[in-house]
PDB file of C-alpha atoms in Angstrom:
ATOM      1  CA  UNK A  22      -3.855  -6.866 -75.884  1.00  0.00           C
ATOM      2  CA  UNK A  23      -3.582  -2.933 -74.705  1.00  0.00           C
ATOM      3  CA  UNK A  24      -6.906  -1.821 -72.611  1.00  0.00           C
ATOM      4  CA  UNK A  25      -8.021   1.221 -71.206  1.00  0.00           C
ATOM      5  CA  UNK A  26      -9.637   1.066 -67.766  1.00  0.00           C
ATOM      6  CA  UNK A  27     -11.567   3.167 -66.666  1.00  0.00           C
ATOM      7  CA  UNK A  28     -12.860   3.682 -62.826  1.00  0.00           C
ATOM      8  CA  UNK A  29     -10.184   2.647 -59.949  1.00  0.00           C
ATOM      9  CA  UNK A  30     -12.706   2.497 -57.063  1.00  0.00           C
ATOM     10  CA  UNK A  31     -13.211  -0.065 -54.450  1.00  0.00           C
ATOM     11  CA  UNK A  32     -14.397  -2.784 -57.851  1.00  0.00           C
ATOM     12  CA  UNK A  33     -12.547  -1.466 -60.425  1.00  0.00           C
ATOM     13  CA  UNK A  34      -9.014  -1.211 -58.822  1.00  0.00           C
ATOM     14  CA  UNK A  35      -8.329  -5.442 -57.538  1.00  0.00           C
ATOM     15  CA  UNK A  36     -10.627  -5.256 -61.557  1.00  0.00           C
ATOM     16  CA  UNK A  37      -7.987  -4.153 -62.877  1.00  0.00           C
ATOM     17  CA  UNK A  38      -5.233  -5.471 -61.648  1.00  0.00           C
ATOM     18  CA  UNK A  39      -6.419  -8.880 -62.067  1.00  0.00           C
ATOM     19  CA  UNK A  40      -5.927  -7.480 -66.064  1.00  0.00           C
ATOM     20  CA  UNK A  41      -2.720  -7.064 -65.631  1.00  0.00           C
ATOM     21  CA  UNK A  42      -1.667 -10.306 -63.771  1.00  0.00           C
ATOM     22  CA  UNK A  43      -2.892 -12.189 -66.855  1.00  0.00           C
ATOM     23  CA  UNK A  44      -0.373 -10.035 -69.237  1.00  0.00           C
ATOM     24  CA  UNK A  45      -2.686  -7.234 -70.532  1.00  0.00           C
ATOM     25  CA  UNK A  46      -1.502  -4.111 -71.001  1.00  0.00           C
ATOM     26  CA  UNK A  47      -3.270  -1.503 -69.355  1.00  0.00           C
ATOM     27  CA  UNK A  48      -3.749   2.390 -69.853  1.00  0.00           C
ATOM     28  CA  UNK A  49      -5.891   3.758 -66.461  1.00  0.00           C
ATOM     29  CA  UNK A  50      -7.480   6.913 -65.833  1.00  0.00           C
ATOM     30  CA  UNK A  51      -9.112   7.649 -61.941  1.00  0.00           C
ATOM     31  CA  UNK A  52      -9.878  11.066 -60.637  1.00  0.00           C
ATOM     32  CA  UNK A  53      -8.040   9.802 -57.838  1.00  0.00           C
ATOM     33  CA  UNK A  54      -4.266  10.084 -58.096  1.00  0.00           C
ATOM     34  CA  UNK A  55      -3.359   7.361 -55.449  1.00  0.00           C
ATOM     35  CA  UNK A  56      -5.215   4.898 -57.104  1.00  0.00           C
ATOM     36  CA  UNK A  57      -3.648   5.621 -60.611  1.00  0.00           C
ATOM     37  CA  UNK A  58      -0.551   5.452 -59.265  1.00  0.00           C
ATOM     38  CA  UNK A  59      -1.178   2.287 -57.372  1.00  0.00           C
ATOM     39  CA  UNK A  60      -1.592   0.733 -60.915  1.00  0.00           C
ATOM     40  CA  UNK A  61       1.016   2.511 -62.441  1.00  0.00           C
ATOM     41  CA  UNK A  62       3.644   0.823 -59.974  1.00  0.00           C
ATOM     42  CA  UNK A  63       2.287  -2.677 -61.132  1.00  0.00           C
ATOM     43  CA  UNK A  64       3.079  -1.783 -64.659  1.00  0.00           C
ATOM     44  CA  UNK A  65       0.296   0.132 -66.344  1.00  0.00           C
ATOM     45  CA  UNK A  66       0.305   3.175 -67.702  1.00  0.00           C
ATOM     46  CA  UNK A  67      -1.702   6.174 -67.041  1.00  0.00           C
ATOM     47  CA  UNK A  68      -4.117   8.645 -69.235  1.00  0.00           C
ATOM     48  CA  UNK A  69      -5.094  12.445 -67.886  1.00  0.00           C
ATOM     49  CA  UNK A  70      -8.486  11.846 -69.248  1.00  0.00           C
ATOM     50  CA  UNK A  71     -11.019   9.022 -71.067  1.00  0.00           C
ATOM     51  CA  UNK A  72     -10.537  10.633 -74.279  1.00  0.00           C
ATOM     52  CA  UNK A  73      -6.592   9.850 -73.985  1.00  0.00           C
ATOM     53  CA  UNK A  74      -7.503   6.456 -72.986  1.00  0.00           C
ATOM     54  CA  UNK A  75      -9.494   5.995 -76.108  1.00  0.00           C
ATOM     55  CA  UNK A  76      -6.703   7.574 -78.415  1.00  0.00           C
ATOM     56  CA  UNK A  77      -4.311   4.627 -77.413  1.00  0.00           C
ATOM     57  CA  UNK A  78      -7.086   1.363 -77.218  1.00  0.00           C
ATOM     58  CA  UNK A  79      -9.302  -0.297 -78.566  1.00  0.00           C
ATOM     59  CA  UNK A  80     -11.267  -1.647 -75.985  1.00  0.00           C
ATOM     60  CA  UNK A  81     -12.246   0.078 -73.112  1.00  0.00           C
ATOM     61  CA  UNK A  82     -13.608  -1.365 -69.513  1.00  0.00           C
ATOM     62  CA  UNK A  83     -15.471   1.148 -67.401  1.00  0.00           C
ATOM     63  CA  UNK A  84     -16.295   0.847 -63.532  1.00  0.00           C
ATOM     64  CA  UNK A  85     -17.745   4.069 -62.158  1.00  0.00           C
ATOM     65  CA  UNK A  86     -20.498   4.763 -59.788  1.00  0.00           C
ATOM     66  CA  UNK A  87     -23.829   5.678 -61.580  1.00  0.00           C
ATOM     67  CA  UNK A  88     -25.553   6.436 -64.612  1.00  0.00           C
ATOM     68  CA  UNK A  89     -24.363  10.085 -64.828  1.00  0.00           C
ATOM     69  CA  UNK A  90     -20.589   9.608 -64.650  1.00  0.00           C
ATOM     70  CA  UNK A  91     -20.661   6.446 -67.207  1.00  0.00           C
ATOM     71  CA  UNK A  92     -22.848   9.171 -69.680  1.00  0.00           C
ATOM     72  CA  UNK A  93     -20.148  11.833 -68.683  1.00  0.00           C
ATOM     73  CA  UNK A  94     -17.212   9.829 -69.159  1.00  0.00           C
ATOM     74  CA  UNK A  95     -18.113   8.353 -72.580  1.00  0.00           C
ATOM     75  CA  UNK A  96     -19.815  11.088 -74.162  1.00  0.00           C
ATOM     76  CA  UNK A  97     -18.925  14.219 -72.718  1.00  0.00           C
ATOM     77  CA  UNK A  98     -15.927  16.494 -73.116  1.00  0.00           C
ATOM     78  CA  UNK A  99     -12.383  14.886 -73.156  1.00  0.00           C
ATOM     79  CA  UNK A 100     -14.930  11.470 -73.040  1.00  0.00           C
ATOM     80  CA  UNK A 101     -14.152   8.408 -74.915  1.00  0.00           C
ATOM     81  CA  UNK A 102     -16.395   9.609 -78.441  1.00  0.00           C
ATOM     82  CA  UNK A 103     -13.787  12.264 -78.697  1.00  0.00           C
ATOM     83  CA  UNK A 104     -10.959  10.203 -79.145  1.00  0.00           C
ATOM     84  CA  UNK A 105     -11.933   6.801 -79.681  1.00  0.00           C
ATOM     85  CA  UNK A 106     -11.564   5.199 -83.512  1.00  0.00           C
ATOM     86  CA  UNK A 107     -14.449   3.469 -85.111  1.00  0.00           C
ATOM     87  CA  UNK A 108     -15.029  -0.176 -83.914  1.00  0.00           C
ATOM     88  CA  UNK A 109     -14.119   0.902 -80.416  1.00  0.00           C
ATOM     89  CA  UNK A 110     -15.659  -1.447 -77.754  1.00  0.00           C
ATOM     90  CA  UNK A 111     -16.773  -0.197 -74.249  1.00  0.00           C
ATOM     91  CA  UNK A 112     -17.592  -2.830 -72.059  1.00  0.00           C
ATOM     92  CA  UNK A 113     -19.435  -0.734 -69.455  1.00  0.00           C
ATOM     93  CA  UNK A 114     -18.907  -3.095 -65.840  1.00  0.00           C
ATOM     94  CA  UNK A 115     -20.785  -0.291 -64.110  1.00  0.00           C
ATOM     95  CA  UNK A 116     -24.235  -1.213 -61.902  1.00  0.00           C
ATOM     96  CA  UNK A 117     -26.722   2.025 -63.938  1.00  0.00           C
ATOM     97  CA  UNK A 118     -30.058   2.262 -65.147  1.00  0.00           C
ATOM     98  CA  UNK A 119     -30.884  -0.157 -67.864  1.00  0.00           C
ATOM     99  CA  UNK A 120     -32.373   2.390 -70.120  1.00  0.00           C
ATOM    100  CA  UNK A 121     -29.171   4.794 -69.463  1.00  0.00           C
ATOM    101  CA  UNK A 122     -27.190   2.062 -71.193  1.00  0.00           C
ATOM    102  CA  UNK A 123     -29.711   2.037 -73.840  1.00  0.00           C
ATOM    103  CA  UNK A 124     -29.172   5.777 -74.514  1.00  0.00           C
ATOM    104  CA  UNK A 125     -25.432   6.054 -74.159  1.00  0.00           C
ATOM    105  CA  UNK A 126     -25.083   2.854 -76.387  1.00  0.00           C
ATOM    106  CA  UNK A 127     -27.451   4.357 -79.108  1.00  0.00           C
ATOM    107  CA  UNK A 128     -24.857   7.967 -78.640  1.00  0.00           C
ATOM    108  CA  UNK A 129     -21.818   5.759 -78.843  1.00  0.00           C
ATOM    109  CA  UNK A 130     -22.894   4.243 -82.060  1.00  0.00           C
ATOM    110  CA  UNK A 131     -23.092   7.242 -83.709  1.00  0.00           C
ATOM    111  CA  UNK A 132     -19.265   7.469 -82.993  1.00  0.00           C
ATOM    112  CA  UNK A 133     -18.989   3.997 -84.698  1.00  0.00           C
ATOM    113  CA  UNK A 134     -18.403   2.776 -80.996  1.00  0.00           C
ATOM    114  CA  UNK A 135     -20.053  -0.423 -79.697  1.00  0.00           C
ATOM    115  CA  UNK A 136     -20.919  -0.848 -76.065  1.00  0.00           C
ATOM    116  CA  UNK A 137     -21.593  -3.606 -73.911  1.00  0.00           C
ATOM    117  CA  UNK A 138     -23.140  -3.322 -70.492  1.00  0.00           C
ATOM    118  CA  UNK A 139     -21.578  -5.829 -68.377  1.00  0.00           C
ATOM    119  CA  UNK A 140     -22.175  -4.997 -64.363  1.00  0.00           C
ATOM    120  CA  UNK A 141     -20.640  -7.236 -62.291  1.00  0.00           C
ATOM    121  CA  UNK A 142     -21.778  -9.285 -58.504  1.00  0.00           C
ATOM    122  CA  UNK A 143     -19.731 -10.029 -55.909  1.00  0.00           C
ATOM    123  CA  UNK A 144     -18.302  -7.308 -53.741  1.00  0.00           C
ATOM    124  CA  UNK A 145     -15.058  -6.196 -52.809  1.00  0.00           C
ATOM    125  CA  UNK A 146     -13.842 -10.054 -51.906  1.00  0.00           C
ATOM    126  CA  UNK A 147     -14.628 -11.173 -55.779  1.00  0.00           C
ATOM    127  CA  UNK A 148     -13.263  -8.305 -57.458  1.00  0.00           C
ATOM    128  CA  UNK A 149      -9.886  -9.483 -55.602  1.00  0.00           C
ATOM    129  CA  UNK A 150     -10.003 -12.622 -56.189  1.00  0.00           C
ATOM    130  CA  UNK A 151     -11.517 -12.808 -60.039  1.00  0.00           C
ATOM    131  CA  UNK A 152     -14.357 -14.370 -59.165  1.00  0.00           C
ATOM    132  CA  UNK A 153     -17.471 -12.050 -59.522  1.00  0.00           C
ATOM    133  CA  UNK A 154     -19.981 -13.044 -61.771  1.00  0.00           C
ATOM    134  CA  UNK A 155     -20.876 -10.893 -64.897  1.00  0.00           C
ATOM    135  CA  UNK A 156     -24.224 -10.223 -66.562  1.00  0.00           C
ATOM    136  CA  UNK A 157     -23.813  -8.798 -70.233  1.00  0.00           C
ATOM    137  CA  UNK A 158     -26.219  -7.401 -72.530  1.00  0.00           C
ATOM    138  CA  UNK A 159     -25.292  -6.625 -75.817  1.00  0.00           C
ATOM    139  CA  UNK A 160     -24.169  -7.644 -79.680  1.00  0.00           C
ATOM    140  CA  UNK A 161     -23.734 -11.269 -79.372  1.00  0.00           C
ATOM    141  CA  UNK A 162     -20.480 -10.942 -81.754  1.00  0.00           C
ATOM    142  CA  UNK A 163     -18.856  -8.311 -79.685  1.00  0.00           C
ATOM    143  CA  UNK A 164     -19.693 -10.846 -76.408  1.00  0.00           C
ATOM    144  CA  UNK A 165     -17.919 -13.172 -77.487  1.00  0.00           C
ATOM    145  CA  UNK A 166     -15.027 -10.799 -78.682  1.00  0.00           C
ATOM    146  CA  UNK A 167     -14.464  -9.932 -74.829  1.00  0.00           C
ATOM    147  CA  UNK A 168     -15.332 -13.173 -73.456  1.00  0.00           C
ATOM    148  CA  UNK A 169     -11.457 -13.811 -72.464  1.00  0.00           C
ATOM    149  CA  UNK A 170     -11.368 -10.286 -71.150  1.00  0.00           C
ATOM    150  CA  UNK A 171     -14.244 -10.491 -69.027  1.00  0.00           C
ATOM    151  CA  UNK A 172     -13.411 -13.888 -67.753  1.00  0.00           C
ATOM    152  CA  UNK A 173      -9.923 -12.806 -66.523  1.00  0.00           C
ATOM    153  CA  UNK A 174     -11.641 -10.540 -63.443  1.00  0.00           C
ATOM    154  CA  UNK A 175     -14.687 -13.484 -63.238  1.00  0.00           C
ATOM    155  CA  UNK A 176     -15.269 -16.545 -62.047  1.00  0.00           C
ATOM    156  CA  UNK A 177     -19.073 -16.786 -64.103  1.00  0.00           C
ATOM    157  CA  UNK A 178     -19.603 -14.395 -67.494  1.00  0.00           C
ATOM    158  CA  UNK A 179     -23.079 -15.087 -69.440  1.00  0.00           C
ATOM    159  CA  UNK A 180     -24.642 -12.828 -72.059  1.00  0.00           C
ATOM    160  CA  UNK A 181     -28.092 -12.461 -71.368  1.00  0.00           C
ATOM    161  CA  UNK A 182     -29.850  -9.989 -74.691  1.00  0.00           C
ATOM    162  CA  UNK A 183     -29.352  -7.096 -75.775  1.00  0.00           C
ATOM    163  CA  UNK A 184     -27.999  -4.028 -74.765  1.00  0.00           C
ATOM    164  CA  UNK A 185     -29.228  -3.038 -71.640  1.00  0.00           C
ATOM    165  CA  UNK A 186     -30.119  -6.936 -70.410  1.00  0.00           C
ATOM    166  CA  UNK A 187     -26.660  -6.763 -68.293  1.00  0.00           C
ATOM    167  CA  UNK A 188     -28.185  -3.764 -65.964  1.00  0.00           C
ATOM    168  CA  UNK A 189     -32.179  -5.289 -65.711  1.00  0.00           C
ATOM    169  CA  UNK A 190     -30.109  -8.695 -64.667  1.00  0.00           C
ATOM    170  CA  UNK A 191     -28.174  -6.668 -62.170  1.00  0.00           C
ATOM    171  CA  UNK A 192     -31.231  -4.862 -60.531  1.00  0.00           C
ATOM    172  CA  UNK A 193     -32.918  -8.645 -59.922  1.00  0.00           C
ATOM    173  CA  UNK A 194     -29.857  -9.480 -58.724  1.00  0.00           C
ATOM    174  CA  UNK A 195     -29.819  -6.913 -56.318  1.00  0.00           C
ATOM    175  CA  UNK A 196     -33.759  -7.397 -55.500  1.00  0.00           C
ATOM    176  CA  UNK A 197     -32.615 -10.631 -54.703  1.00  0.00           C
ATOM    177  CA  UNK A 198     -29.677  -9.648 -52.132  1.00  0.00           C
ATOM    178  CA  UNK A 199     -31.291  -6.798 -50.571  1.00  0.00           C
ATOM    179  CA  UNK A 200     -34.237  -8.938 -49.817  1.00  0.00           C
ATOM    180  CA  UNK A 201     -32.209 -12.007 -48.559  1.00  0.00           C
ATOM    181  CA  UNK A 202     -30.228  -9.674 -45.893  1.00  0.00           C
ATOM    182  CA  UNK A 203     -33.681  -8.501 -44.702  1.00  0.00           C
ATOM    183  CA  UNK A 204     -35.271 -11.398 -44.468  1.00  0.00           C
ATOM    184  CA  UNK A 205     -31.763 -12.662 -42.220  1.00  0.00           C
ATOM    185  CA  UNK A 206     -31.796  -9.548 -39.908  1.00  0.00           C
ATOM    186  CA  UNK A 207     -35.659 -10.736 -38.967  1.00  0.00           C
ATOM    187  CA  UNK A 208     -34.513 -13.843 -38.386  1.00  0.00           C
ATOM    188  CA  UNK A 209     -31.657 -12.972 -36.294  1.00  0.00           C
ATOM    189  CA  UNK A 210     -33.185 -10.977 -34.140  1.00  0.00           C
ATOM    190  CA  UNK A 211     -36.401 -12.536 -33.325  1.00  0.00           C
ATOM    191  CA  UNK A 212     -33.701 -15.233 -32.379  1.00  0.00           C
ATOM    192  CA  UNK A 213     -31.686 -13.353 -30.061  1.00  0.00           C
ATOM    193  CA  UNK A 214     -34.980 -11.953 -28.821  1.00  0.00           C
ATOM    194  CA  UNK A 215     -36.397 -15.218 -27.859  1.00  0.00           C
ATOM    195  CA  UNK A 216     -33.186 -16.327 -26.334  1.00  0.00           C
ATOM    196  CA  UNK A 217     -31.183 -18.554 -28.159  1.00  0.00           C
ATOM    197  CA  UNK A 218     -28.024 -18.101 -29.697  1.00  0.00           C
ATOM    198  CA  UNK A 219     -28.010 -16.241 -33.177  1.00  0.00           C
ATOM    199  CA  UNK A 220     -24.527 -18.094 -34.592  1.00  0.00           C
ATOM    200  CA  UNK A 221     -26.741 -21.771 -33.547  1.00  0.00           C
ATOM    201  CA  UNK A 222     -29.599 -20.574 -35.904  1.00  0.00           C
ATOM    202  CA  UNK A 223     -27.562 -19.510 -38.533  1.00  0.00           C
ATOM    203  CA  UNK A 224     -25.186 -22.697 -38.350  1.00  0.00           C
ATOM    204  CA  UNK A 225     -28.508 -25.306 -38.022  1.00  0.00           C
ATOM    205  CA  UNK A 226     -30.138 -23.488 -41.483  1.00  0.00           C
ATOM    206  CA  UNK A 227     -27.628 -22.591 -43.521  1.00  0.00           C
ATOM    207  CA  UNK A 228     -27.655 -26.490 -44.543  1.00  0.00           C
ATOM    208  CA  UNK A 229     -31.600 -26.250 -45.525  1.00  0.00           C
ATOM    209  CA  UNK A 230     -33.679 -24.401 -48.075  1.00  0.00           C
ATOM    210  CA  UNK A 231     -32.734 -21.124 -46.169  1.00  0.00           C
ATOM    211  CA  UNK A 232     -29.369 -21.592 -46.498  1.00  0.00           C
ATOM    212  CA  UNK A 233     -27.602 -19.307 -49.416  1.00  0.00           C
ATOM    213  CA  UNK A 234     -24.642 -17.176 -50.849  1.00  0.00           C
ATOM    214  CA  UNK A 235     -26.289 -14.039 -48.897  1.00  0.00           C
ATOM    215  CA  UNK A 236     -26.176 -15.725 -45.584  1.00  0.00           C
ATOM    216  CA  UNK A 237     -22.729 -17.700 -45.577  1.00  0.00           C
ATOM    217  CA  UNK A 238     -21.450 -14.219 -46.551  1.00  0.00           C
ATOM    218  CA  UNK A 239     -23.335 -11.872 -44.240  1.00  0.00           C
ATOM    219  CA  UNK A 240     -24.384 -13.564 -41.251  1.00  0.00           C
ATOM    220  CA  UNK A 241     -20.841 -13.593 -40.176  1.00  0.00           C
ATOM    221  CA  UNK A 242     -20.257 -10.296 -40.184  1.00  0.00           C
ATOM    222  CA  UNK A 243     -23.393  -9.583 -38.474  1.00  0.00           C
ATOM    223  CA  UNK A 244     -22.159 -11.719 -35.474  1.00  0.00           C
ATOM    224  CA  UNK A 245     -19.072 -10.260 -35.535  1.00  0.00           C
ATOM    225  CA  UNK A 246     -20.388  -6.684 -35.891  1.00  0.00           C
ATOM    226  CA  UNK A 247     -18.066  -6.140 -38.804  1.00  0.00           C
ATOM    227  CA  UNK A 248     -19.592  -3.511 -41.257  1.00  0.00           C
ATOM    228  CA  UNK A 249     -17.028  -2.704 -43.553  1.00  0.00           C
ATOM    229  CA  UNK A 250     -17.784  -2.007 -46.811  1.00  0.00           C
ATOM    230  CA  UNK A 251     -17.889  -4.900 -49.343  1.00  0.00           C
ATOM    231  CA  UNK A 252     -21.080  -3.249 -51.018  1.00  0.00           C
ATOM    232  CA  UNK A 253     -21.902  -0.088 -49.278  1.00  0.00           C
ATOM    233  CA  UNK A 254     -25.532   0.719 -48.241  1.00  0.00           C
ATOM    234  CA  UNK A 255     -25.111   3.845 -50.268  1.00  0.00           C
ATOM    235  CA  UNK A 256     -24.421   1.811 -53.010  1.00  0.00           C
ATOM    236  CA  UNK A 257     -27.507  -0.632 -52.825  1.00  0.00           C
ATOM    237  CA  UNK A 258     -29.349   2.395 -52.001  1.00  0.00           C
ATOM    238  CA  UNK A 259     -28.664   3.790 -55.612  1.00  0.00           C
ATOM    239  CA  UNK A 260     -29.290   0.213 -57.238  1.00  0.00           C
ATOM    240  CA  UNK A 261     -32.379  -0.292 -55.662  1.00  0.00           C
ATOM    241  CA  UNK A 262     -33.590   3.662 -56.879  1.00  0.00           C
ATOM    242  CA  UNK A 263     -32.753   2.496 -60.374  1.00  0.00           C
ATOM    243  CA  UNK A 264     -35.025  -0.876 -60.094  1.00  0.00           C
ATOM    244  CA  UNK A 265     -37.829   1.200 -58.497  1.00  0.00           C
ATOM    245  CA  UNK A 266     -37.296   3.758 -61.192  1.00  0.00           C
ATOM    246  CA  UNK A 267     -37.560   1.185 -64.146  1.00  0.00           C
ATOM    247  CA  UNK A 268     -40.346  -0.655 -62.453  1.00  0.00           C
ATOM    248  CA  UNK A 269     -42.124   2.649 -63.094  1.00  0.00           C
ATOM    249  CA  UNK A 270     -41.523   2.876 -65.714  1.00  0.00           C
ATOM    250  CA  UNK A 271     -42.869  -0.522 -67.084  1.00  0.00           C
ATOM    251  CA  UNK A 272     -45.385  -0.528 -64.531  1.00  0.00           C
ATOM    252  CA  UNK A 273     -44.244  -2.950 -62.835  1.00  0.00           C
ATOM    253  CA  UNK A 274     -45.451  -3.585 -58.789  1.00  0.00           C
ATOM    254  CA  UNK A 275     -41.964  -4.160 -56.737  1.00  0.00           C
ATOM    255  CA  UNK A 276     -43.718  -3.650 -53.064  1.00  0.00           C
ATOM    256  CA  UNK A 277     -40.628  -5.872 -51.136  1.00  0.00           C
ATOM    257  CA  UNK A 278     -38.352  -3.915 -52.820  1.00  0.00           C
ATOM    258  CA  UNK A 279     -39.958  -0.305 -51.846  1.00  0.00           C
ATOM    259  CA  UNK A 280     -39.692  -1.472 -48.421  1.00  0.00           C
ATOM    260  CA  UNK A 281     -36.285  -2.692 -48.111  1.00  0.00           C
ATOM    261  CA  UNK A 282     -35.292   0.858 -49.814  1.00  0.00           C
ATOM    262  CA  UNK A 283     -37.452   2.291 -47.067  1.00  0.00           C
ATOM    263  CA  UNK A 284     -35.290   0.971 -44.331  1.00  0.00           C
ATOM    264  CA  UNK A 285     -32.114   1.875 -46.093  1.00  0.00           C
ATOM    265  CA  UNK A 286     -32.990   5.421 -46.376  1.00  0.00           C
ATOM    266  CA  UNK A 287     -33.645   5.167 -42.545  1.00  0.00           C
ATOM    267  CA  UNK A 288     -30.178   3.732 -42.283  1.00  0.00           C
ATOM    268  CA  UNK A 289     -29.008   6.470 -44.414  1.00  0.00           C
ATOM    269  CA  UNK A 290     -30.481   9.356 -42.353  1.00  0.00           C
ATOM    270  CA  UNK A 291     -28.961   7.482 -38.647  1.00  0.00           C
ATOM    271  CA  UNK A 292     -25.477   8.083 -40.848  1.00  0.00           C
ATOM    272  CA  UNK A 293     -24.659   3.816 -41.594  1.00  0.00           C
ATOM    273  CA  UNK A 294     -24.719   4.892 -45.406  1.00  0.00           C
ATOM    274  CA  UNK A 295     -20.765   4.089 -45.596  1.00  0.00           C
ATOM    275  CA  UNK A 296     -21.200   0.646 -44.170  1.00  0.00           C
ATOM    276  CA  UNK A 297     -22.089  -2.831 -45.688  1.00  0.00           C
ATOM    277  CA  UNK A 298     -25.007  -3.445 -46.621  1.00  0.00           C
ATOM    278  CA  UNK A 299     -25.376  -6.451 -43.784  1.00  0.00           C
ATOM    279  CA  UNK A 300     -25.285  -3.570 -41.919  1.00  0.00           C
ATOM    280  CA  UNK A 301     -29.744  -3.731 -42.414  1.00  0.00           C
ATOM    281  CA  UNK A 302     -29.728  -5.370 -39.373  1.00  0.00           C
ATOM    282  CA  UNK A 303     -29.257  -2.483 -37.774  1.00  0.00           C
ATOM    283  CA  UNK A 304     -32.847  -1.409 -38.547  1.00  0.00           C
ATOM    284  CA  UNK A 305     -34.497  -4.135 -36.745  1.00  0.00           C
ATOM    285  CA  UNK A 306     -31.936  -3.675 -33.932  1.00  0.00           C
ATOM    286  CA  UNK A 307     -33.209  -0.091 -33.169  1.00  0.00           C
ATOM    287  CA  UNK A 308     -37.050  -1.414 -33.830  1.00  0.00           C
ATOM    288  CA  UNK A 309     -36.139  -4.120 -31.225  1.00  0.00           C
ATOM    289  CA  UNK A 310     -34.092  -2.401 -28.550  1.00  0.00           C
ATOM    290  CA  UNK A 311     -31.117  -5.046 -28.926  1.00  0.00           C
ATOM    291  CA  UNK A 312     -27.967  -6.497 -30.754  1.00  0.00           C
ATOM    292  CA  UNK A 313     -27.449  -9.647 -32.983  1.00  0.00           C
ATOM    293  CA  UNK A 314     -24.771 -10.639 -31.011  1.00  0.00           C
ATOM    294  CA  UNK A 315     -23.050 -14.099 -29.937  1.00  0.00           C
ATOM    295  CA  UNK A 316     -24.240 -15.858 -26.276  1.00  0.00           C
TER     296      UNK A 316
END
């Protein structure tokens, strides 16, 4: 099967590589010509525009930064809608605003194009090893048809409801991740301030109720002072902004999300927006005039 793939960034490039490894033929498109050349060297075909991708494929995966990018690629000049035939399926694996997914879906439907919103969780490491978690909204029959393609890139692919439900689920995921990192940061700062080795505290609590995937992924990064991005703070800011915008539209109060958003904006103002979201600990370190390191 020939699949289109648009968006070869930190997540999209390894995801597309996993499709190639599984034997799918790929036609790829991205503004980053270096990333395109890397995929072409592995056997993919390149396309100059999203329109060209759509003309040559029946299923297209998009992995883009935010809602405006998805709208442009799907509906803009030389976009998917200008080249796709009726019956084409777009699997948008970007993390965008749920209402934007619904808007794009409605516009694509006018061309006979079906959209799944299928954001992912797991960051770059899980994109590389093909064990992402995918949460999918849209037509159930279309989901079933595309399940095997998504499973090639993921350890878990779960249908969560109609269009937009995938991105609602992703926003819930991002809220939990952000709050977990904030709680971990507070706890490790307390340990350090009290003169207790943060690494031993981490090892002691990781097997109990406080243990989590977030704790095991991010505490070692903090202790090693490794803040190279698996998921950048600026991207988490984007997700939390989408969560807050959606909550305001629904009159849902998210006080903890709002607080962590302010912390991340403070880190951005300090120039840390390109670092991994585990760098949220630096907000607490600055307040307490210390650095969380092994004793």
